[in-house]
Coordinates of C-alpha atoms in Angstrom, one line a residue:
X1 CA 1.3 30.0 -8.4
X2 CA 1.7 32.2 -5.5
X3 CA 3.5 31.3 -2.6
X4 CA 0.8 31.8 -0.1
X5 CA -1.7 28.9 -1.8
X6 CA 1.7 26.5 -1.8
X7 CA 1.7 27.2 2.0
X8 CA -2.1 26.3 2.2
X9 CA -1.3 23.2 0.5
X10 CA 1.5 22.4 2.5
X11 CA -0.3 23.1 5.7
X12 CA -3.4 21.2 4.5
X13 CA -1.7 18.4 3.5
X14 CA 0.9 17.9 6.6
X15 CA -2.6 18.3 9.0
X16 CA -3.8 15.4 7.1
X17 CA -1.1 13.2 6.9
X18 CA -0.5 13.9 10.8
X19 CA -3.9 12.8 11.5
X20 CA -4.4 9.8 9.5
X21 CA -0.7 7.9 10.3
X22 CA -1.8 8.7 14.0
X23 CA -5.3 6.9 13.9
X24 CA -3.8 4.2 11.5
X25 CA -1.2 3.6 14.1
X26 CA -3.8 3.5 17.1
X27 CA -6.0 1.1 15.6
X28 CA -3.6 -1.1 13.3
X29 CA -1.9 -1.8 16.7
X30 CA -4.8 -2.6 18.6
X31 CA -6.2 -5.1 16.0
X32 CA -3.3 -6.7 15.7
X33 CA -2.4 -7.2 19.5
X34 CA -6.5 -8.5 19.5
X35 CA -6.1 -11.1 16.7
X36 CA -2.5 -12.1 17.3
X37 CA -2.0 -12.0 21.3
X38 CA -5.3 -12.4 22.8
X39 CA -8.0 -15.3 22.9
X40 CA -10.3 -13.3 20.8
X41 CA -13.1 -15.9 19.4
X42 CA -12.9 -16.4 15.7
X43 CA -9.1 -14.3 15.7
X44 CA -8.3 -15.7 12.3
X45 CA -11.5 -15.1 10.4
X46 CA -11.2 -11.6 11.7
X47 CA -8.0 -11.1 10.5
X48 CA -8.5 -12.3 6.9
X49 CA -11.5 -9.5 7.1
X50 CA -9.8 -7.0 8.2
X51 CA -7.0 -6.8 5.4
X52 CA -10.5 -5.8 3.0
X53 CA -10.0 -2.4 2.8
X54 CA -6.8 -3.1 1.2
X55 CA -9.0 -4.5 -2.2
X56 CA -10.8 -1.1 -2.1
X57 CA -9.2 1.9 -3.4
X58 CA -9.2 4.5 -1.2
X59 CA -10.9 7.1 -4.4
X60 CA -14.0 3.8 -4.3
X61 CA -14.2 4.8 -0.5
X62 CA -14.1 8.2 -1.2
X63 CA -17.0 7.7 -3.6
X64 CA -19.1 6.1 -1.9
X65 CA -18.3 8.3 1.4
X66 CA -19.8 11.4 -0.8
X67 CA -22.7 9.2 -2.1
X68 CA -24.0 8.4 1.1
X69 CA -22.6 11.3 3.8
X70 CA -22.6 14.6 1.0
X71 CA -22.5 17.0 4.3
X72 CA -19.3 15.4 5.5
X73 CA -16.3 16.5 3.7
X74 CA -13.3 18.5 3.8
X75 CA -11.1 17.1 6.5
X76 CA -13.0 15.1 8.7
X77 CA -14.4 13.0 5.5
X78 CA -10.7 12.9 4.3
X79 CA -9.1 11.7 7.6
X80 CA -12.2 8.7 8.0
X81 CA -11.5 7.8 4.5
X82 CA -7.9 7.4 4.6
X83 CA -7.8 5.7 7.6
X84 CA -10.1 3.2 6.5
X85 CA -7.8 2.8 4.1
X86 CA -4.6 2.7 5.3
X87 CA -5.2 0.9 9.2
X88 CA -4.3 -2.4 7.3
X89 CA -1.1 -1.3 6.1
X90 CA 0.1 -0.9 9.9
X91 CA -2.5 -3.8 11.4
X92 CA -0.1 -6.2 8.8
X93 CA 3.3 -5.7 9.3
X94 CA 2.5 -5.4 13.3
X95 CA 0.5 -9.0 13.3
X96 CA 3.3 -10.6 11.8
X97 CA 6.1 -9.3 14.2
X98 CA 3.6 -10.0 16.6
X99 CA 3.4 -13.9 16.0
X100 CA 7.1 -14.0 15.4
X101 CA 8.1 -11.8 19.0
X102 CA 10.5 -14.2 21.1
X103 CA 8.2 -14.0 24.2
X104 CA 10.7 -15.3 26.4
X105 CA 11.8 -11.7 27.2
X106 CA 8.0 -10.7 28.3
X107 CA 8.4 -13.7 30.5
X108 CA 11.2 -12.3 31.9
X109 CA 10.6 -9.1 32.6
X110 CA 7.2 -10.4 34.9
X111 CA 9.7 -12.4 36.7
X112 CA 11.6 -9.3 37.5
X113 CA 7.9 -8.2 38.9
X114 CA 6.7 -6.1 35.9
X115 CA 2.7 -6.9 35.7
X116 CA 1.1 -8.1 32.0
X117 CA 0.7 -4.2 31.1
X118 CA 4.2 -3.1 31.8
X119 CA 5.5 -6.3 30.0
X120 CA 3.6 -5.7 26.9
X121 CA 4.3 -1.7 26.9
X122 CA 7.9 -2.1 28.1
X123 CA 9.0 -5.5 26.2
X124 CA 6.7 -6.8 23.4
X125 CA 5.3 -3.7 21.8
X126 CA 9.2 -2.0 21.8
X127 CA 10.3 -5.3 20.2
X128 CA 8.2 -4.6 17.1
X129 CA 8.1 -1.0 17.1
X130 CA 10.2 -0.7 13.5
X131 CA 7.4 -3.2 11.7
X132 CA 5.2 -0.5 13.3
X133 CA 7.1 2.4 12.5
X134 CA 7.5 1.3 8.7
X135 CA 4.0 0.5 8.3
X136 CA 3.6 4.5 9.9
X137 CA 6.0 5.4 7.1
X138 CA 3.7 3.6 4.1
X139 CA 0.9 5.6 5.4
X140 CA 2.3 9.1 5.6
X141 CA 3.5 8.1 2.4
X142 CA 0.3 6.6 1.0
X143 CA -1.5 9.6 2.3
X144 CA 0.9 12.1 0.9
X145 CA 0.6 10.7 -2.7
X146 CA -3.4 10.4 -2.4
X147 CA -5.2 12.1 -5.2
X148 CA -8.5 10.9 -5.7
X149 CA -10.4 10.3 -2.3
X150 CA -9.2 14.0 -1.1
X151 CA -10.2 15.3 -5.0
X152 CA -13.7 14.1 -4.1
X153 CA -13.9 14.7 -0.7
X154 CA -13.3 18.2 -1.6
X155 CA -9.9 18.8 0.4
X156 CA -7.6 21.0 -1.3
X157 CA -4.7 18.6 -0.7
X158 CA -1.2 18.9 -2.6
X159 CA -2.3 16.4 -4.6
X160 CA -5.1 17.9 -5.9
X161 CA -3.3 21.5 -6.7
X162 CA -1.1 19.7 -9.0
X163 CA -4.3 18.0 -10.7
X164 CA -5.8 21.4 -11.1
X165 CA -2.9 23.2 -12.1
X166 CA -2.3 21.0 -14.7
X167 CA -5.6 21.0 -16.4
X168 CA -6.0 24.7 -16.0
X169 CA -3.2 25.8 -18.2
X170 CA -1.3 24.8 -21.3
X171 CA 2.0 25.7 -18.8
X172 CA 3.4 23.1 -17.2
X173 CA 5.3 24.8 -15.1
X174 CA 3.5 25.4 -12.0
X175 CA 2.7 22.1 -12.0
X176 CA 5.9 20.9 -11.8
X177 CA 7.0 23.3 -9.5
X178 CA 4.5 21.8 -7.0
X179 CA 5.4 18.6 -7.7
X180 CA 8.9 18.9 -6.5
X181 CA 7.7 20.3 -3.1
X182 CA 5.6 17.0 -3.0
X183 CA 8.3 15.3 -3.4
X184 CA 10.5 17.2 -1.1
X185 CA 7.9 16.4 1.5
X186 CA 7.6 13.1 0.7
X187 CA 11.4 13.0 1.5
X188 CA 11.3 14.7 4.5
X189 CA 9.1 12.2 6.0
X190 CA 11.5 9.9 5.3
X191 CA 14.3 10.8 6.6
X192 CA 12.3 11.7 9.8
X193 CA 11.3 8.4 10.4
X194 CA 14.9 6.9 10.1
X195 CA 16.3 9.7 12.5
X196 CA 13.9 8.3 14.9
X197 CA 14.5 5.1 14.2
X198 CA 18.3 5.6 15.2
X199 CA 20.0 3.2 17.0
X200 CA 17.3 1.3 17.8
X201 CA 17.4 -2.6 18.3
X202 CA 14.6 -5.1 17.8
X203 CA 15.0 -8.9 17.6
X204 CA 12.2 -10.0 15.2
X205 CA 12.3 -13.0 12.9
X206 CA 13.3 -17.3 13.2
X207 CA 15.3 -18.6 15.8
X208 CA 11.8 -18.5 18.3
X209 CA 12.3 -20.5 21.2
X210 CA 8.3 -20.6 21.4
X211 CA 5.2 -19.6 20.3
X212 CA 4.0 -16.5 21.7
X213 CA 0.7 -17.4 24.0
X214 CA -2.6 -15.7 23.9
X215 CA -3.7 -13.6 26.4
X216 CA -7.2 -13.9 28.3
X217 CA -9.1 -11.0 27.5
X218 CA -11.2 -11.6 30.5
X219 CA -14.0 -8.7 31.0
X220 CA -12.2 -6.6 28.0
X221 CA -13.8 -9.2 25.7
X222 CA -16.8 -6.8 24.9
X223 CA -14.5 -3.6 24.3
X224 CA -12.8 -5.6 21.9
X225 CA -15.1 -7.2 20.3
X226 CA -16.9 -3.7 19.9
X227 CA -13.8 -2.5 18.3
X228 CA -13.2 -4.6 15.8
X229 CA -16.9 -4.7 15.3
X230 CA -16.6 -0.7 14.7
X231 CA -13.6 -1.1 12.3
X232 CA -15.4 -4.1 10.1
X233 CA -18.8 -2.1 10.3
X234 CA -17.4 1.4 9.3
X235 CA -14.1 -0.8 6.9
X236 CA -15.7 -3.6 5.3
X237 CA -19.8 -3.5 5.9
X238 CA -20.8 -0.1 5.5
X239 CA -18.6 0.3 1.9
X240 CA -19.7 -3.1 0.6
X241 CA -23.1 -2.9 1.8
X242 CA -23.1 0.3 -0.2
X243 CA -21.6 -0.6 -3.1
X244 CA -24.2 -3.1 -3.5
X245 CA -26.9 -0.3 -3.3
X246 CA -25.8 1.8 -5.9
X247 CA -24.8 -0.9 -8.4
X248 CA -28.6 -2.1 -7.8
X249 CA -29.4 1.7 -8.3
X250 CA -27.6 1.3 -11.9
X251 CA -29.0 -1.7 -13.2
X252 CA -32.5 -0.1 -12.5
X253 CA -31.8 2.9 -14.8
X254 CA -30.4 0.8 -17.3
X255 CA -26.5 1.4 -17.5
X256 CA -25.0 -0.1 -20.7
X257 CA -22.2 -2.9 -19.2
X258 CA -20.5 -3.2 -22.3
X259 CA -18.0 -0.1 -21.8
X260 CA -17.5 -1.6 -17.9
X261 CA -16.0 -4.8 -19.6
X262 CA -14.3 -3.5 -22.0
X263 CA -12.7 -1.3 -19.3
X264 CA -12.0 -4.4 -16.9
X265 CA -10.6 -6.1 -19.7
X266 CA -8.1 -3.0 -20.4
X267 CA -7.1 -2.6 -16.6
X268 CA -6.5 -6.4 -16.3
X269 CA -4.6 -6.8 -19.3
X270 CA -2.5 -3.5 -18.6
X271 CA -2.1 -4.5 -14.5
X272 CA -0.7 -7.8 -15.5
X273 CA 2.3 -6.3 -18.4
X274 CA 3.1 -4.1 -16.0
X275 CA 3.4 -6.8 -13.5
X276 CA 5.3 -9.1 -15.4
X277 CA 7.6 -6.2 -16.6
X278 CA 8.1 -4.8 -13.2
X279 CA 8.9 -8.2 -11.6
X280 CA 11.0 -9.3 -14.5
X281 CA 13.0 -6.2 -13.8
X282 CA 13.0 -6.7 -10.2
X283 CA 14.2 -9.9 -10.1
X284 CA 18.0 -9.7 -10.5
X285 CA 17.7 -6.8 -8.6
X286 CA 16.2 -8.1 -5.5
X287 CA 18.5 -11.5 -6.2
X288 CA 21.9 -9.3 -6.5
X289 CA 21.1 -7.0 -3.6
X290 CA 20.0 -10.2 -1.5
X291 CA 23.0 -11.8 -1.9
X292 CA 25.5 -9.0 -2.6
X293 CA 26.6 -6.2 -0.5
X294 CA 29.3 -4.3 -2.7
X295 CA 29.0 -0.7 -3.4
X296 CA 27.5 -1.7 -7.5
X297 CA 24.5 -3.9 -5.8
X298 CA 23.6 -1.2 -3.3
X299 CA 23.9 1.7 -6.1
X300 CA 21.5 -0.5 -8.4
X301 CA 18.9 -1.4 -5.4
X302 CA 18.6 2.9 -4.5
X303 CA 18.8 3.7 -8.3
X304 CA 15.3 1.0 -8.3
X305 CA 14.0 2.5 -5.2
X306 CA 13.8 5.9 -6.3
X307 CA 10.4 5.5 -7.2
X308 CA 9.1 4.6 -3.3
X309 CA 8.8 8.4 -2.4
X310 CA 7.3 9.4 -5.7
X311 CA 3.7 9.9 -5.8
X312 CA 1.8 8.9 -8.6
X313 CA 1.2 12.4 -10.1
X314 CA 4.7 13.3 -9.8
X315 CA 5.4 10.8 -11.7
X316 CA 3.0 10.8 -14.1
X317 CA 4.2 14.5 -14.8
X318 CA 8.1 13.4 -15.0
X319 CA 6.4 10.9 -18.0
X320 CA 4.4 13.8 -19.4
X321 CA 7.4 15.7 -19.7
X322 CA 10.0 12.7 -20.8
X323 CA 7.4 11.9 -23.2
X324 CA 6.8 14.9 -25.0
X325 CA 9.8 15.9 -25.1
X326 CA 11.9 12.7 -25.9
X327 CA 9.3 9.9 -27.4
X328 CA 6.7 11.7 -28.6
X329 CA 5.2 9.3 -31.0
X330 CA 4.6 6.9 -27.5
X331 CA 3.2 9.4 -25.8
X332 CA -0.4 8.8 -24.2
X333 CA 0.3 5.3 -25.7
X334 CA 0.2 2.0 -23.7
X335 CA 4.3 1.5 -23.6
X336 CA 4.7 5.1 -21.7
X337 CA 1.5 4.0 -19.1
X338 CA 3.2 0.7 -18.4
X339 CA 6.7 2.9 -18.6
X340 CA 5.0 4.6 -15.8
X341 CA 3.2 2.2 -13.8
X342 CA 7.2 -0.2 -13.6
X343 CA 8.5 3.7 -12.0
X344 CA 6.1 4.0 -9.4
X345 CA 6.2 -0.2 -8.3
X346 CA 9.4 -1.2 -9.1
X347 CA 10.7 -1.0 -5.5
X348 CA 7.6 -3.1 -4.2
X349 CA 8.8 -5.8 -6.1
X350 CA 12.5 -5.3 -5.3
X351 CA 11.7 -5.0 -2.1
X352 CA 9.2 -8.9 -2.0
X353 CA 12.4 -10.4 -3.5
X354 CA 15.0 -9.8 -1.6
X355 CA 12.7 -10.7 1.4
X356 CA 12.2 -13.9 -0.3
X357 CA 15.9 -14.8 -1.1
X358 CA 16.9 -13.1 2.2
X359 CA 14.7 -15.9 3.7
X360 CA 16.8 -18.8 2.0
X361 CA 19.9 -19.9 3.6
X362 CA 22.8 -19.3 2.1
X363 CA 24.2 -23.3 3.3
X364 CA 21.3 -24.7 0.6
X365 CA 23.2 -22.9 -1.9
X366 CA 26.6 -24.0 -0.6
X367 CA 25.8 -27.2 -0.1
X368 CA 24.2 -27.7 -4.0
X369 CA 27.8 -26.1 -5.4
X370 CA 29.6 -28.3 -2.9
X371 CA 27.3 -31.7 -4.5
X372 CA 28.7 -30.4 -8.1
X373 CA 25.7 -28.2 -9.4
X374 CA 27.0 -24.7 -10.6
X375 CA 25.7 -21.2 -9.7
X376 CA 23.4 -20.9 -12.5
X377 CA 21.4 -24.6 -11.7
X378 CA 21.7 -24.0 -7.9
X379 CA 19.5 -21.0 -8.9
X380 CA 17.3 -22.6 -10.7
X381 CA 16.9 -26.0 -8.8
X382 CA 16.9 -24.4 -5.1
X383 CA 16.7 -20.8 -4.7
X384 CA 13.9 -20.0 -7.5
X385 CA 11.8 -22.1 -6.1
X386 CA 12.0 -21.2 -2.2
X387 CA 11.4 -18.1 -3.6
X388 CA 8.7 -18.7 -6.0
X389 CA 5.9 -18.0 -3.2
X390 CA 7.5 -14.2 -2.7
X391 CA 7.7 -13.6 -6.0
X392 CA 4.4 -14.4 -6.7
X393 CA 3.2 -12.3 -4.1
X394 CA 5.5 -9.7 -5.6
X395 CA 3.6 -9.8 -8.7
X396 CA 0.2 -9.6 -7.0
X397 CA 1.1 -6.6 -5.3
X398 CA 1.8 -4.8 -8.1
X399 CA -0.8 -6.0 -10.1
X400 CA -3.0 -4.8 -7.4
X401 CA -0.7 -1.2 -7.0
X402 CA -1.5 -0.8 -10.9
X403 CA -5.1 -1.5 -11.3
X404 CA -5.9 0.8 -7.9
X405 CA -3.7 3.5 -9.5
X406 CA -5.4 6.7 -10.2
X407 CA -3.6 10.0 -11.3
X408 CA -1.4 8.4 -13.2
X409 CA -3.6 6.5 -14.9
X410 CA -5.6 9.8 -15.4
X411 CA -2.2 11.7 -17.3
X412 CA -0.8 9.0 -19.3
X413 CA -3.4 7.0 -20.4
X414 CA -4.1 6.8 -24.2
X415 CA -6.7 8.6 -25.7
X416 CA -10.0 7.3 -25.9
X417 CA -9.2 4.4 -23.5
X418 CA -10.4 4.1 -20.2
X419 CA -9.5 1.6 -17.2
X420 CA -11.9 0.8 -14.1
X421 CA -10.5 3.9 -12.1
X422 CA -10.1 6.6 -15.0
X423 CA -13.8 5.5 -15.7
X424 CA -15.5 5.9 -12.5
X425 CA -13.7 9.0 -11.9
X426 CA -15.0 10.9 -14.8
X427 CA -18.6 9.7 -13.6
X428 CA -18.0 10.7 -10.2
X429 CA -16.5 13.8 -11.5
X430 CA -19.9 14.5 -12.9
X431 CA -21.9 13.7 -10.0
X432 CA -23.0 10.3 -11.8
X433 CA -23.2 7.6 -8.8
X434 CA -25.2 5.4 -9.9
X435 CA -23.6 5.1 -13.4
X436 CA -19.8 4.8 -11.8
X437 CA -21.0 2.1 -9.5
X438 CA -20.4 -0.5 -11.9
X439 CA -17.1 0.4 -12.1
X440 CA -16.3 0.7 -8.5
X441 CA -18.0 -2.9 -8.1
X442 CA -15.9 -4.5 -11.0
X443 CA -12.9 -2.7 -9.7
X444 CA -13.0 -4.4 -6.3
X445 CA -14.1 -7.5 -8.0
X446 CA -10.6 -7.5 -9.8
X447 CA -8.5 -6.4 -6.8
X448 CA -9.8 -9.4 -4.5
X449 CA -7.5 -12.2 -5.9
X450 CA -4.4 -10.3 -5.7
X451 CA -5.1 -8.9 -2.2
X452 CA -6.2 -12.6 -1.3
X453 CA -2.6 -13.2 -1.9
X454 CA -1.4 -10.7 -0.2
X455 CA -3.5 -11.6 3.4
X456 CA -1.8 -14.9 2.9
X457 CA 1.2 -13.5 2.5
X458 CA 1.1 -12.3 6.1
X459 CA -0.8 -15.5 7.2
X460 CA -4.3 -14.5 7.1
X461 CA -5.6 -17.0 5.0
X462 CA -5.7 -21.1 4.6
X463 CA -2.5 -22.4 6.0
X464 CA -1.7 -19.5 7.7
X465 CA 1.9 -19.1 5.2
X466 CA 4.3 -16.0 6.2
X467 CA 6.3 -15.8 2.9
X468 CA 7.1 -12.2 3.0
X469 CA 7.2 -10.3 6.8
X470 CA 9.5 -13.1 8.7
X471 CA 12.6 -11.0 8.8
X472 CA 11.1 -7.5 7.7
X473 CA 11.9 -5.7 11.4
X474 CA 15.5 -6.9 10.3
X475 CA 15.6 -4.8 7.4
X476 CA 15.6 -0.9 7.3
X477 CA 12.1 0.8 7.3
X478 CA 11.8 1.7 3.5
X479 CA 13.0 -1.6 2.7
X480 CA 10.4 -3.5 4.8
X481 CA 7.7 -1.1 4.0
X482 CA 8.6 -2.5 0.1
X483 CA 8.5 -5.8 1.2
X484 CA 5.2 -5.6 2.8

């Protein structure tokens, strides 16, 4: 490939990636300062609606972005979508440093005769700046790796030369070529973020004096409210709203439903292998670098997070390759896409539990050895169970990570089979809408439960529960990113 298309890649894709972590940024901070800090009526519903995107794929957004709005594409189409998509991944780390800020130092700094504005720019919002900044990082990242909104939005994206250069030629080559500049990139963002991180200090997690207060919004009630009216109308409303249309469109010309169950069927039952596998895996992992810090339990947890800076077509290529030229009789067979799926999601689950054991004192352990219980039963009877709520939500992320999963999916998937997402992208590929709505529909369908998790997770939700984010501003960015 010549060198002069890899630049108009690269440029293409950094101007995107620029643009969508800025407007995530912008508005995941607002909402959360809105829902968390402010007396804005109905705060907690809002919340819980404003973590939907994150059951909606941002290649179903994509769809249903060209169905309805065909004449805006290219860029502008790409930077909506994505942001739709990836606001909630800043909006939830921010709201829970947010409700776990000491507010004692805002109090203090008014005494010193800062006003409310200066305090919260000055104090509060510098306090949870690294949940911010990692939640910055998963969307550069997520954007980076994106595939199939920006294939069907029409932006020539990195991404999407990769895809094409792949099914152009028998040569893999190029492909792979391209792949490793992805990844380059994708590396280069983040070690950016942790040189601007550097030596900064934030004090984020239990030991809270006192609840933070809410703030009157006074006369800013109605900007407010139209704000998060504009993010749930464009976010939630508009994409469900037209889902609903074009499944109705498909059930009036007839579309048989039997290939959309038998394609739920296959992405449920391959989402939850691959999330038992991965968090099987991830387990002693998160346990040993939770409770160890020699040189062998950080080597292991980096060797597992390799896979955080991948995207999914990178490393569905690495498994093309591996498995053609290694394994070929399980190649395009359902041990190689699960092989693939535990690469790209190990490090979410590594990363949920060690937040969950990080969050159990060490004295409950001590004091069960010190009563007579060995290592092994202490385990079992004290930590496994604290920790049972983070695993869980472990599992549910990646179950949700694999059945959104697209290019992937699209390279190592066996022959003949098809999940939810491989499904609706070969109808939308063929201008079908009306025939990949049912997929679209049934895809969200199965990505609600999981992402209902998730929202509790962070305390959206009945009983408001923070298993995961307590203590992720304590962590470094990549690790509380994987622990999100």
């Amino acid at each position: 490939m010549r060198s002069g298309r890899s630049a108009e890649l690269l440029v293409n894709t950094v101007v995107l990636v620029v643009l969508v972590t800025a407007t995530s940024v912008v508005i995941g901070v607002a909402l959360a300062w809105l829902t968390v800090r402010t007396d804005l009526p109905g705060a907690p519903a809002l919340g819980a609606l404003l973590c939907v995107p994150l059951a909606m794929p941002s290649y179903v957004l994509g769809y249903l972005w060209l169905a309805d709005f065909p004449g805006v594409l290219g860029l502008p189409g790409s930077v909506i979508v994505m942001t739709i998509s990836c606001y909630p991944y800043v909006f939830l780390p921010a709201a829970a440093a947010l409700r776990t800020v000491d507010p004692g130092l805002e109090e203090v700094a008014r005494t010193l005769g800062r006003g409310s504005v200066r305090a919260v720019l000055g104090v509060t919002l510098r306090q949870v700046r690294p949940a911010v900044a990692a939640g910055a990082l998963l969307v550069a990242l997520y954007t980076l790796s994106d595939f199939g909104a920006v294939a069907m939005l029409r932006y020539d994206a990195f991404t999407v030369g990769i895809y094409h250069s792949y099914r152009a030629t028998f040569d893999r080559v190029p492909a792979a070529v391209l792949a490793c500049v992805l990844v380059l990139v994708a590396l280069v963002v983040m070690t950016a973020e942790r040189r601007a991180r550097r030596g900064e200090v934030a004090r984020i997690g239990s030991g809270v004096a006192s609840v933070p207060g809410r703030l009157p919004l006074g006369w800013w009630l109605v900007p407010a409210l139209a704000l998060v009216g504009a993010v749930l109308a464009g976010g939630v409303a508009a994409p469900l709203v037209g889902l609903v249309r074009w499944v109705r469109a498909a059930a009036r010309v007839d579309v048989a439903w039997g290939p959309v169950f038998e394609a739920t069927w296959t992405t449920a039952g391959v989402s939850a292998v691959a999330a038992l596998v991965t968090i099987l895996l991830a387990l002693p992992i998160g346990v040993l670098a939770a409770r160890s810090t020699g040189p062998v339990a950080r080597a292991t947890e980096a060797v597992a997070q390799i896979g955080f800076a991948l995207p999914g077509i990178t490393v569905g290529l690495a498994v093309v390759f591996v498995g053609i030229r290694l394994v070929p009789d399980l190649y395009q067979r359902t041990p190689m896409l699960v092989f693939g799926y535990v690469v790209l999601f190990l490090p979410l689950a590594v990363g949920v539990v060690r937040s969950a054991v990080d969050a159990i004192p060490t004295a409950l352990e001590d004091a069960s050895v010190s009563l007579g219980s060995g290592r092994v039963r202490t385990f079992l009877r004290v930590v496994a169970p604290l920790a049972m709520p983070g695993v869980l939500a472990g599992a549910s992320l990646v179950f949700l990570s694999v059945a959104k999963e697209l290019p992937a999916t699209l390279l190592l998937r066996p022959t003949g089979t098809q999940t939810l997402a491989s499904a609706m992208w070969t109808h939308t590929e063929m201008a079908a809408y009306s025939q990949a709505a049912p997929y679209a529909a049934m895809l969200v369908a199965v990505a609600v439960i999981p992402a209902a998790v998730l929202g509790r997770s962070f305390g959206w939700g009945v009983g408001g529960r923070q298993a995961i984010p307590t203590f992720a501003a304590t962590r470094t960015p990549e690790e509380e990113v994987v622990a999100r």
